[in-house]
Tab-separated table of C-alpha atoms in Angstrom:
chain	number	residue	atom	x	y	z
L	1	MET	CA	-8.684	19.154	46.317
L	2	SER	CA	-5.426	18.628	47.785
L	3	ALA	CA	-2.941	17.086	45.594
L	4	LYS	CA	-1.696	14.969	48.366
L	5	THR	CA	-1.995	11.129	47.344
L	6	VAL	CA	-3.837	8.876	49.903
L	7	ASP	CA	-4.161	5.442	50.881
L	8	LEU	CA	-7.397	4.316	49.061
L	9	VAL	CA	-10.312	5.640	47.335
L	10	ILE	CA	-13.931	3.564	47.219
L	11	ARG	CA	-15.221	4.420	43.829
L	12	GLY	CA	-18.713	4.335	42.497
L	13	GLY	CA	-20.807	2.655	45.471
L	14	THR	CA	-23.872	4.436	47.383
L	15	LEU	CA	-23.307	5.417	50.827
L	16	VAL	CA	-25.999	4.936	53.407
L	17	THR	CA	-26.503	6.851	56.160
L	18	PRO	CA	-29.436	6.689	58.762
L	19	GLU	CA	-30.545	9.867	56.993
L	20	GLY	CA	-30.665	8.754	53.445
L	21	SER	CA	-28.346	7.039	50.577
L	22	PHE	CA	-26.684	9.216	47.735
L	23	ALA	CA	-23.997	8.411	45.215
L	24	ALA	CA	-20.558	8.918	46.258
L	25	SER	CA	-16.732	8.087	46.650
L	26	ILE	CA	-14.723	8.130	49.706
L	27	ALA	CA	-11.135	8.958	50.432
L	28	VAL	CA	-9.498	7.145	52.742
L	29	ASP	CA	-5.755	8.210	54.140
L	30	GLY	CA	-4.216	7.450	57.863
L	31	GLY	CA	-7.186	5.401	58.751
L	32	SER	CA	-9.726	8.023	58.502
L	33	ILE	CA	-12.216	9.398	55.851
L	34	ALA	CA	-10.575	11.903	54.251
L	35	ALA	CA	-12.861	13.269	51.694
L	36	ILE	CA	-16.462	12.244	50.086
L	37	GLY	CA	-17.774	13.253	47.048
L	38	ARG	CA	-17.699	12.721	43.110
L	39	ALA	CA	-15.411	10.123	41.849
L	40	GLU	CA	-13.399	12.800	39.669
L	41	ASP	CA	-12.994	14.733	42.413
L	42	MET	CA	-10.988	12.207	44.672
L	43	PRO	CA	-7.505	12.612	44.925
L	44	ALA	CA	-4.921	10.077	43.454
L	45	ALA	CA	-4.620	6.998	45.908
L	46	ARG	CA	-1.909	4.497	46.174
L	47	ASP	CA	-4.903	2.002	46.058
L	48	SER	CA	-8.719	1.579	45.247
L	49	LEU	CA	-11.754	-0.189	45.794
L	50	ASP	CA	-14.478	-0.758	43.323
L	51	ALA	CA	-18.085	-0.499	44.741
L	52	THR	CA	-20.027	0.082	41.566
L	53	GLY	CA	-23.723	-1.421	42.028
L	54	LYS	CA	-22.628	-1.836	45.640
L	55	HIS	CA	-23.722	-0.112	48.900
L	56	VAL	CA	-21.149	1.568	51.585
L	57	LEU	CA	-21.983	1.814	55.110
L	58	PRO	CA	-20.394	2.423	58.269
L	59	GLY	CA	-19.053	-0.598	59.713
L	60	ALA	CA	-21.297	-2.341	62.239
L	61	ILE	CA	-20.665	-1.837	66.025
L	62	ASP	CA	-22.117	-5.022	68.188
L	63	CYS	CA	-22.054	-3.768	71.971
L	64	HIS	CA	-22.670	-7.395	73.439
L	65	VAL	CA	-19.760	-9.802	72.588
L	66	HIS	CA	-18.636	-13.248	74.712
L	67	THR	CA	-14.965	-13.354	72.713
L	68	ARG	CA	-14.571	-16.258	76.027
L	69	ASP	CA	-10.797	-15.126	76.300
L	70	PRO	CA	-9.543	-15.148	78.812
L	71	GLY	CA	-10.914	-18.535	80.381
L	72	ALA	CA	-12.827	-20.485	77.673
L	73	THR	CA	-10.390	-20.463	74.666
L	74	ASP	CA	-11.771	-23.897	73.892
L	75	ALA	CA	-15.163	-22.335	72.207
L	76	GLU	CA	-13.552	-19.246	71.344
L	77	ASP	CA	-10.969	-16.740	71.494
L	78	TRP	CA	-10.016	-12.952	70.339
L	79	GLN	CA	-9.062	-14.188	67.008
L	80	THR	CA	-11.293	-16.202	65.940
L	81	ALA	CA	-14.580	-13.774	67.485
L	82	SER	CA	-12.976	-10.798	65.758
L	83	ALA	CA	-12.212	-12.975	62.267
L	84	ALA	CA	-16.137	-13.859	62.681
L	85	ALA	CA	-16.818	-9.972	63.109
L	86	ALA	CA	-14.469	-8.925	60.454
L	87	CYS	CA	-15.959	-11.251	58.321
L	88	GLY	CA	-19.730	-10.248	59.188
L	89	GLY	CA	-19.163	-6.569	58.554
L	90	VAL	CA	-18.785	-5.712	62.251
L	91	THR	CA	-15.965	-3.209	62.939
L	92	THR	CA	-16.196	-2.791	66.917
L	93	ILE	CA	-17.080	-5.238	69.369
L	94	PHE	CA	-17.348	-4.921	73.203
L	95	ASP	CA	-16.652	-7.647	75.317
L	96	MET	CA	-18.557	-8.834	78.333
L	97	PRO	CA	-16.700	-9.169	81.861
L	98	SER	CA	-17.927	-12.913	82.438
L	99	THR	CA	-14.306	-13.881	81.186
L	100	ARG	CA	-12.214	-16.388	83.974
L	101	PRO	CA	-10.971	-14.295	85.222
L	102	ALA	CA	-13.456	-11.649	85.347
L	103	VAL	CA	-13.021	-8.061	84.551
L	104	ASP	CA	-13.727	-6.976	88.363
L	105	ARG	CA	-10.493	-5.326	89.015
L	106	VAL	CA	-8.221	-3.075	87.089
L	107	ASP	CA	-5.284	-5.856	86.719
L	108	ASN	CA	-7.519	-8.204	85.043
L	109	PHE	CA	-9.061	-5.353	82.579
L	110	ARG	CA	-5.137	-4.864	81.511
L	111	SER	CA	-4.503	-8.716	81.119
L	112	LYS	CA	-7.436	-8.664	78.917
L	113	MET	CA	-6.583	-5.563	76.877
L	114	ASP	CA	-3.199	-7.029	76.241
L	115	LEU	CA	-4.636	-10.356	74.593
L	116	ALA	CA	-7.293	-8.378	72.637
L	117	ARG	CA	-4.292	-5.903	71.504
L	118	ALA	CA	-2.174	-9.014	70.305
L	119	LYS	CA	-5.244	-10.766	68.726
L	120	SER	CA	-8.247	-8.819	67.198
L	121	HIS	CA	-8.618	-8.022	63.963
L	122	VAL	CA	-11.441	-5.176	64.893
L	123	ASP	CA	-11.758	-2.504	67.270
L	124	PHE	CA	-12.609	-3.522	70.637
L	125	GLY	CA	-14.108	-2.291	74.002
L	126	LEU	CA	-14.124	-4.009	76.987
L	127	TYR	CA	-16.470	-3.933	79.935
L	128	GLY	CA	-15.360	-3.694	83.609
L	129	LEU	CA	-17.996	-6.057	86.119
L	130	LEU	CA	-20.775	-4.359	88.480
L	131	GLY	CA	-20.870	-7.283	91.037
L	132	GLY	CA	-21.414	-7.911	94.767
L	133	HIS	CA	-17.637	-8.445	95.328
L	134	ASN	CA	-16.018	-5.257	93.289
L	135	ILE	CA	-17.930	-2.395	94.612
L	136	ASP	CA	-14.282	-0.483	95.672
L	137	HIS	CA	-13.009	-1.236	91.767
L	138	ILE	CA	-15.603	0.555	89.876
L	139	GLU	CA	-13.949	3.957	90.128
L	140	SER	CA	-10.324	2.363	88.899
L	141	LEU	CA	-12.013	0.441	86.566
L	142	SER	CA	-13.377	3.647	85.063
L	143	GLU	CA	-10.130	5.090	85.102
L	144	ALA	CA	-8.510	2.633	83.282
L	145	GLY	CA	-10.919	3.094	80.414
L	146	VAL	CA	-13.783	0.434	80.454
L	147	ILE	CA	-16.213	0.959	78.176
L	148	GLY	CA	-19.116	0.627	80.671
L	149	PHE	CA	-20.047	-1.601	83.564
L	150	LYS	CA	-22.161	-4.775	83.281
L	151	CYS	CA	-24.366	-6.010	85.987
L	152	PHE	CA	-25.928	-9.363	85.912
L	153	MET	CA	-29.011	-9.279	87.686
L	154	SER	CA	-29.506	-13.136	87.523
L	155	SER	CA	-26.087	-14.983	87.860
L	156	SER	CA	-23.549	-15.436	85.084
L	157	LEU	CA	-20.686	-18.114	84.243
L	158	SER	CA	-23.047	-20.936	85.784
L	159	GLY	CA	-22.908	-19.172	89.372
L	160	ALA	CA	-19.378	-18.092	89.502
L	161	LEU	CA	-20.458	-14.273	89.022
L	162	PRO	CA	-23.487	-14.360	91.773
L	163	ALA	CA	-25.856	-11.504	90.836
L	164	PRO	CA	-25.261	-8.572	93.466
L	165	ASP	CA	-27.740	-8.080	96.090
L	166	ASP	CA	-30.414	-4.811	95.255
L	167	GLY	CA	-28.340	-2.932	98.267
L	168	THR	CA	-25.142	-3.260	96.319
L	169	MET	CA	-26.483	-2.826	92.656
L	170	LEU	CA	-28.067	0.419	93.733
L	171	GLN	CA	-24.725	1.173	95.529
L	172	GLY	CA	-22.946	0.504	92.130
L	173	PHE	CA	-25.196	2.593	89.996
L	174	GLU	CA	-24.713	5.435	92.461
L	175	ILE	CA	-20.797	5.414	91.939
L	176	ILE	CA	-21.495	4.740	88.181
L	177	ALA	CA	-23.440	7.626	87.977
L	178	GLY	CA	-21.070	10.141	89.475
L	179	LEU	CA	-18.493	8.722	86.717
L	180	GLY	CA	-20.879	10.005	83.659
L	181	ARG	CA	-20.239	5.910	82.708
L	182	ARG	CA	-23.358	3.684	81.079
L	183	CYS	CA	-23.914	0.747	82.810
L	184	THR	CA	-25.688	-2.659	81.114
L	185	VAL	CA	-27.918	-4.928	83.039
L	186	HIS	CA	-28.800	-8.152	82.014
L	187	ALA	CA	-32.508	-7.813	83.638
L	188	GLU	CA	-34.175	-11.426	84.665
L	189	ASN	CA	-35.136	-11.826	88.175
L	190	LEU	CA	-33.047	-14.177	89.620
L	191	GLY	CA	-35.555	-15.918	92.604
L	192	VAL	CA	-38.468	-16.438	89.632
L	193	CYS	CA	-35.887	-17.930	87.362
L	194	THR	CA	-34.321	-20.199	90.026
L	195	SER	CA	-37.561	-21.554	91.262
L	196	ARG	CA	-39.345	-21.915	87.627
L	197	GLU	CA	-36.271	-24.284	86.999
L	198	ALA	CA	-36.385	-26.103	90.160
L	199	GLN	CA	-40.284	-26.905	89.419
L	200	LEU	CA	-40.030	-27.723	86.131
L	201	LYS	CA	-36.882	-30.269	86.579
L	202	ALA	CA	-38.967	-31.519	89.655
L	203	ALA	CA	-41.613	-32.117	87.565
L	204	GLY	CA	-39.542	-34.451	84.787
L	205	ARG	CA	-39.115	-31.623	82.258
L	206	THR	CA	-36.000	-31.854	79.879
L	207	ASP	CA	-37.824	-30.512	76.871
L	208	PRO	CA	-36.528	-27.346	75.060
L	209	ARG	CA	-39.617	-25.487	75.819
L	210	ALA	CA	-38.750	-25.952	79.621
L	211	HIS	CA	-36.063	-23.165	79.428
L	212	PRO	CA	-38.407	-20.682	78.185
L	213	GLU	CA	-40.842	-21.357	80.542
L	214	SER	CA	-38.273	-21.355	83.370
L	215	ARG	CA	-37.829	-17.699	82.623
L	216	PRO	CA	-41.115	-16.184	81.723
L	217	PRO	CA	-41.548	-12.739	80.528
L	218	VAL	CA	-42.619	-11.394	84.212
L	219	ALA	CA	-38.841	-12.207	85.443
L	220	ALA	CA	-38.185	-9.480	82.651
L	221	ALA	CA	-40.134	-7.201	83.085
L	222	GLU	CA	-39.695	-7.084	86.957
L	223	ALA	CA	-35.872	-6.923	86.717
L	224	VAL	CA	-36.082	-4.367	83.891
L	225	GLY	CA	-38.364	-2.092	85.887
L	226	ARG	CA	-36.271	-2.409	88.906
L	227	ALA	CA	-32.962	-1.354	86.786
L	228	LEU	CA	-34.978	1.483	85.746
L	229	VAL	CA	-35.980	2.619	89.162
L	230	PHE	CA	-32.433	2.683	90.740
L	231	ALA	CA	-30.756	4.017	87.247
L	232	GLU	CA	-33.347	7.053	87.823
L	233	TRP	CA	-32.684	7.421	91.437
L	234	ALA	CA	-29.097	7.572	91.010
L	235	GLY	CA	-28.793	9.627	87.906
L	236	MET	CA	-27.120	6.485	85.790
L	237	ARG	CA	-26.955	6.227	82.665
L	238	LEU	CA	-28.833	2.477	81.769
L	239	HIS	CA	-28.596	-0.014	78.899
L	240	ILE	CA	-30.875	-2.722	78.619
L	241	ALA	CA	-29.040	-5.749	76.940
L	242	HIS	CA	-30.668	-8.700	74.624
L	243	GLU	CA	-34.579	-7.283	75.320
L	244	SER	CA	-36.806	-10.399	74.275
L	245	SER	CA	-39.952	-9.512	76.224
L	246	ALA	CA	-42.546	-7.651	74.945
L	247	ASP	CA	-43.824	-6.944	78.407
L	248	ALA	CA	-40.813	-4.588	79.405
L	249	LEU	CA	-41.412	-2.396	76.594
L	250	PRO	CA	-44.089	-0.104	78.193
L	251	LEU	CA	-41.661	0.270	81.256
L	252	ILE	CA	-38.746	1.309	79.228
L	253	ALA	CA	-41.109	3.778	77.192
L	254	ALA	CA	-42.426	5.273	80.159
L	255	ALA	CA	-39.194	5.719	81.945
L	256	ARG	CA	-37.814	7.247	78.802
L	257	ALA	CA	-40.716	9.828	78.678
L	258	ARG	CA	-39.886	11.159	81.964
L	259	GLY	CA	-36.243	11.747	80.885
L	260	LEU	CA	-34.110	9.150	81.628
L	261	ASP	CA	-31.050	8.160	79.547
L	262	VAL	CA	-32.033	4.277	78.852
L	263	THR	CA	-30.898	2.930	75.583
L	264	LEU	CA	-32.015	-0.727	74.512
L	265	GLU	CA	-30.956	-3.164	72.469
L	266	THR	CA	-32.580	-6.603	70.955
L	267	CYS	CA	-30.641	-9.379	69.072
L	268	PRO	CA	-31.424	-11.279	65.796
L	269	GLN	CA	-32.378	-14.615	67.567
L	270	TYR	CA	-35.693	-12.704	69.340
L	271	LEU	CA	-36.575	-10.763	65.977
L	272	LEU	CA	-36.398	-13.653	63.388
L	273	LEU	CA	-36.896	-17.069	65.744
L	274	THR	CA	-39.444	-18.175	68.199
L	275	ALA	CA	-40.050	-20.887	70.356
L	276	ASP	CA	-41.393	-22.816	67.757
L	277	ASP	CA	-37.744	-23.209	66.252
L	278	LEU	CA	-36.550	-24.912	69.814
L	279	ASP	CA	-38.752	-27.678	68.713
L	280	GLU	CA	-36.714	-28.348	65.751
L	281	GLN	CA	-33.006	-27.299	67.328
L	282	GLY	CA	-33.134	-27.606	71.084
L	283	GLY	CA	-30.114	-26.870	72.962
L	284	VAL	CA	-28.434	-25.379	69.800
L	285	LEU	CA	-30.710	-22.237	70.769
L	286	ARG	CA	-30.660	-22.162	74.417
L	287	CYS	CA	-29.772	-18.487	75.564
L	288	ASN	CA	-30.557	-16.075	78.122
L	289	PRO	CA	-32.829	-14.553	78.125
L	290	PRO	CA	-34.714	-17.084	76.013
L	291	ILE	CA	-36.363	-17.264	72.594
L	292	ARG	CA	-39.746	-16.429	73.286
L	293	GLU	CA	-43.358	-17.318	72.049
L	294	ARG	CA	-44.670	-16.024	68.760
L	295	GLY	CA	-45.805	-12.485	69.520
L	296	HIS	CA	-42.885	-11.227	71.141
L	297	ASP	CA	-40.858	-11.213	67.878
L	298	ALA	CA	-43.739	-8.769	66.408
L	299	ALA	CA	-43.787	-6.384	68.935
L	300	LEU	CA	-39.723	-6.126	69.086
L	301	TRP	CA	-40.191	-5.505	65.404
L	302	GLN	CA	-42.820	-2.690	66.140
L	303	ALA	CA	-40.464	-1.210	69.074
L	304	LEU	CA	-37.558	-1.079	66.624
L	305	GLN	CA	-39.615	0.859	63.996
L	306	ASP	CA	-41.123	3.076	66.772
L	307	GLY	CA	-37.352	4.227	67.942
L	308	LEU	CA	-37.992	2.588	71.330
L	309	ILE	CA	-35.198	0.086	71.236
L	310	ASP	CA	-31.861	1.694	69.621
L	311	MET	CA	-29.700	-1.010	68.510
L	312	ILE	CA	-29.378	-4.452	67.388
L	313	SER	CA	-26.423	-6.828	69.267
L	314	THR	CA	-25.727	-10.406	69.150
L	315	ASP	CA	-25.071	-11.275	72.704
L	316	HIS	CA	-22.162	-13.687	70.573
L	317	ALA	CA	-21.419	-16.516	73.085
L	318	PRO	CA	-20.114	-19.484	71.926
L	319	HIS	CA	-19.680	-22.919	73.103
L	320	LEU	CA	-18.389	-26.317	72.359
L	321	PRO	CA	-20.801	-28.202	70.059
L	322	GLU	CA	-21.160	-31.375	71.748
L	323	LYS	CA	-21.919	-29.414	75.007
L	324	LYS	CA	-24.951	-27.875	72.888
L	325	LEU	CA	-26.371	-31.339	72.066
L	326	GLN	CA	-26.995	-33.065	75.424
L	327	PRO	CA	-30.332	-34.787	75.389
L	328	SER	CA	-32.023	-32.768	78.541
L	329	ILE	CA	-31.982	-28.860	77.792
L	330	TRP	CA	-30.353	-28.418	81.253
L	331	ASP	CA	-27.029	-29.889	80.197
L	332	CYS	CA	-26.973	-27.622	77.178
L	333	PRO	CA	-25.259	-24.273	78.167
L	334	CYS	CA	-26.585	-20.822	77.174
L	335	GLY	CA	-25.348	-18.833	74.396
L	336	LEU	CA	-25.727	-18.476	70.598
L	337	LEU	CA	-23.142	-17.354	67.705
L	338	GLY	CA	-24.015	-14.093	65.745
L	339	LEU	CA	-20.894	-12.106	64.859
L	340	GLU	CA	-20.414	-13.580	61.478
L	341	THR	CA	-24.139	-13.486	60.237
L	342	SER	CA	-26.039	-10.521	62.164
L	343	LEU	CA	-25.507	-7.766	59.449
L	344	MET	CA	-26.404	-10.493	56.451
L	345	LEU	CA	-29.630	-11.399	58.387
L	346	MET	CA	-30.527	-7.655	58.605
L	347	LEU	CA	-29.628	-7.473	54.997
L	348	ASN	CA	-31.924	-9.884	54.243
L	349	GLU	CA	-34.690	-8.432	55.895
L	350	VAL	CA	-34.278	-5.357	53.716
L	351	SER	CA	-33.835	-7.260	50.852
L	352	ALA	CA	-37.584	-9.069	51.848
L	353	GLY	CA	-38.647	-5.071	52.313
L	354	ARG	CA	-39.036	-5.657	55.943
L	355	THR	CA	-36.784	-2.529	56.867
L	356	THR	CA	-34.928	-0.155	55.122
L	357	LEU	CA	-30.591	-0.079	54.852
L	358	GLU	CA	-31.060	3.306	56.201
L	359	GLN	CA	-32.792	1.749	59.284
L	360	THR	CA	-30.873	-1.057	59.531
L	361	VAL	CA	-27.366	1.315	59.792
L	362	ALA	CA	-28.882	3.309	62.348
L	363	TRP	CA	-29.750	0.089	64.529
L	364	MET	CA	-26.546	-1.874	63.770
L	365	THR	CA	-23.774	1.149	63.475
L	366	THR	CA	-24.738	4.666	64.559
L	367	ASN	CA	-27.300	4.373	67.385
L	368	SER	CA	-24.405	2.037	69.305
L	369	ALA	CA	-21.694	4.692	68.724
L	370	LYS	CA	-23.999	7.620	70.075
L	371	ALA	CA	-25.018	5.777	73.518
L	372	TRP	CA	-21.445	4.660	73.872
L	373	ASP	CA	-19.967	8.121	73.365
L	374	LEU	CA	-18.004	6.762	70.112
L	375	TYR	CA	-20.030	9.284	67.752
L	376	PRO	CA	-19.060	10.765	65.109
L	377	ARG	CA	-15.489	9.216	65.531
L	378	LYS	CA	-17.419	5.702	65.004
L	379	GLY	CA	-20.611	5.072	63.159
L	380	ALA	CA	-20.241	7.658	60.569
L	381	LEU	CA	-19.665	8.362	57.244
L	382	GLN	CA	-18.167	11.598	57.647
L	383	VAL	CA	-14.972	13.450	56.958
L	384	GLY	CA	-12.650	13.101	60.100
L	385	SER	CA	-14.554	9.866	61.121
L	386	ASP	CA	-12.478	6.727	61.514
L	387	ALA	CA	-12.709	4.616	58.069
L	388	ASP	CA	-14.924	1.716	59.415
L	389	ILE	CA	-16.813	0.641	56.475
L	390	VAL	CA	-18.499	-2.253	55.285
L	391	VAL	CA	-19.447	-2.995	51.099
L	392	VAL	CA	-22.416	-4.651	50.983
L	393	ASP	CA	-24.123	-6.277	47.890
L	394	MET	CA	-27.618	-6.462	48.220
L	395	ASP	CA	-27.944	-8.265	44.992
L	396	ALA	CA	-25.735	-11.174	46.052
L	397	GLU	CA	-27.414	-14.493	47.290
L	398	THR	CA	-26.126	-16.967	49.692
L	399	VAL	CA	-26.600	-19.612	52.371
L	400	ILE	CA	-25.469	-19.359	55.531
L	401	ASP	CA	-23.185	-22.479	56.021
L	402	GLN	CA	-22.162	-23.136	59.817
L	403	SER	CA	-19.197	-25.052	58.593
L	404	LYS	CA	-17.649	-21.841	57.261
L	405	LEU	CA	-17.947	-19.645	59.869
L	406	GLN	CA	-14.774	-18.321	61.239
L	407	SER	CA	-15.815	-18.809	64.917
L	408	LYS	CA	-14.661	-22.237	67.212
L	409	GLN	CA	-18.043	-23.507	67.390
L	410	LYS	CA	-19.711	-24.237	64.137
L	411	GLN	CA	-23.167	-24.160	64.953
L	412	THR	CA	-26.110	-21.862	64.128
L	413	GLY	CA	-29.853	-21.301	64.729
L	414	PHE	CA	-29.832	-19.871	61.050
L	415	HIS	CA	-27.842	-22.656	59.106
L	416	GLY	CA	-29.430	-23.273	55.949
L	417	ARG	CA	-31.431	-20.071	55.729
L	418	ARG	CA	-31.047	-18.194	52.327
L	419	ILE	CA	-29.820	-14.817	51.857
L	420	ARG	CA	-29.863	-11.832	49.953
L	421	GLY	CA	-27.674	-9.046	50.974
L	422	VAL	CA	-23.940	-10.005	51.264
L	423	PRO	CA	-21.115	-8.089	53.028
L	424	VAL	CA	-18.022	-8.145	50.381
L	425	ALA	CA	-15.548	-5.903	51.895
L	426	THR	CA	-14.923	-4.430	55.377
L	427	LEU	CA	-12.585	-1.692	56.150
L	428	VAL	CA	-11.217	-1.366	60.167
L	429	ARG	CA	-9.883	2.145	60.200
L	430	GLY	CA	-8.760	2.354	56.566
L	431	LYS	CA	-7.485	-1.015	56.210
L	432	VAL	CA	-9.220	-4.075	54.520
L	433	VAL	CA	-9.610	-6.775	56.673
L	434	MET	CA	-12.150	-8.947	54.879
L	435	LYS	CA	-12.603	-9.164	51.105
L	436	ASP	CA	-14.724	-10.862	48.951
L	437	GLY	CA	-15.907	-13.326	52.208
L	438	GLU	CA	-11.999	-14.036	53.144
L	439	LEU	CA	-10.462	-13.003	55.962
L	440	VAL	CA	-7.419	-10.923	54.843
L	441	GLY	CA	-6.827	-8.811	58.099
L	442	GLU	CA	-3.910	-9.812	60.445
L	443	PRO	CA	-4.255	-10.508	64.222
L	444	GLY	CA	-3.543	-7.274	66.166
L	445	TRP	CA	-4.749	-4.547	63.928
L	446	GLY	CA	-7.608	-3.997	66.214
L	447	LEU	CA	-7.307	-0.825	68.888
L	448	HIS	CA	-9.167	-0.243	71.958
L	449	VAL	CA	-11.988	2.759	71.411
L	450	VAL	CA	-11.208	6.004	73.318
L	451	GLN	CA	-14.831	7.475	74.363
L	452	ASP	CA	-15.960	10.989	74.842
L	453	VAL	CA	-17.860	10.548	77.820
L	454	PRO	CA	-20.291	13.263	78.603
L	455	PRO	CA	-20.455	15.244	82.402
L	456	ALA	CA	-21.968	13.044	84.780
L	457	ALA	CA	-25.371	14.186	86.320
L	458	PRO	CA	-25.759	12.284	89.642
L	459	ARG	CA	-28.919	12.388	91.656
L	460	ASN	CA	-30.063	12.274	95.233
L	461	LEU	CA	-26.267	12.598	96.257
L	462	GLY	CA	-27.618	13.264	99.976
L	463	HIS	CA	-29.133	9.451	100.016
L	464	THR	CA	-26.047	7.708	98.482
L	465	SER	CA	-24.301	4.754	100.403
L	466	ALA	CA	-20.983	6.953	100.241
L	467	ALA	CA	-23.287	9.719	101.711
L	468	ILE	CA	-24.729	8.100	104.777
L	469	ALA	CA	-21.763	6.475	105.595
L	470	GLY	CA	-20.171	9.753	105.873
L	471	ILE	CA	-17.369	8.296	103.441
L	472	GLY	CA	-15.370	11.465	101.929
L	473	ALA	CA	-16.532	13.847	104.591
């Protein structure tokens, strides 16, 4: 072992990877993991962290976050969202492009980048938008360094970002395929959802269950199917966001069996809540896609266990509390908290015997890093990887108390839930940003992530919009 003194040694913990767990210490230097091994083999260190009796995991990666910054910072901003991430054991977040202004061109991307660099406690990536109006900006956004693209197949920001029509969506997929990038879709059929909502409103329905009835599972299944067909035709890498519907799962399984590079996420709210919870909590739980009736949750759990669903994200999307408590469900904006509670909710499921720590690491860290071209720099406990680490105490118990959350919005559907398994320290590139539940890092530590994007593999090049229009000929 080198005689060099390193920055930090984490001693005495049990390291957890998707492949297994083992007792070891970790040396950290210059933001990276410098050594893994027996405690007595670790180099001298300027600081140490005792993890005796605890588990050491790679920090969680949340690929679906709405920081609301810029444009709606009364509900959340980069500092508060990233503080919630740090306190929840999340070390990297990807922010959606549906801010005001949207990340639909390079100057807006750079402006948001400046905000994130100044405020974020954790590392981050920024999505670019695939909208109905910015096809000509897709390539420049890719060159600027977006983590990927987001296509809202139903409108976002209360209609301020209309969904692209099918022709534009396919054209966007063709361009993104040629760049080797991955595109995330919010897959719900806009026409079905709009029609059903109008019918329910006309019938005088304002109760919480009217919302999931306005966005039936078939709306998700149809949109997923359409996205799969377009992606397969174009040769584009596809990611399906916040899957809540059992009906879409067979379509995804079939496309993957044919060889399509399609990844899939779900969220804690779809795994741990059902429409029955809407009766009690109402607008607090309104989100898109909706929390569905019992049975979909079991199908999603099975898909996780089978490897069809790759990862767990949150779709963290805060709103002001007073807006979430309106008498009519239609007046309650869609979006839930998630960053600070997602990992502990899954640790609680480990404690309950529903899953394992190894599976949780795969779902919340490693699979995301691989899908988004960050592995093994992120998502791994390996020498040379970024020292993004969360130490968890599986014997610690707590109760989720929304008044103590870092987010500006203090409402969560999991308020009062008893938890066994708690993050007790979070490190981002070797720096401790949370310890014993307290935020100790400073804003501005987070960095923009750098990907290693694989070679593009576009298909049907003779039939793309560019080819038939003679662009570039």
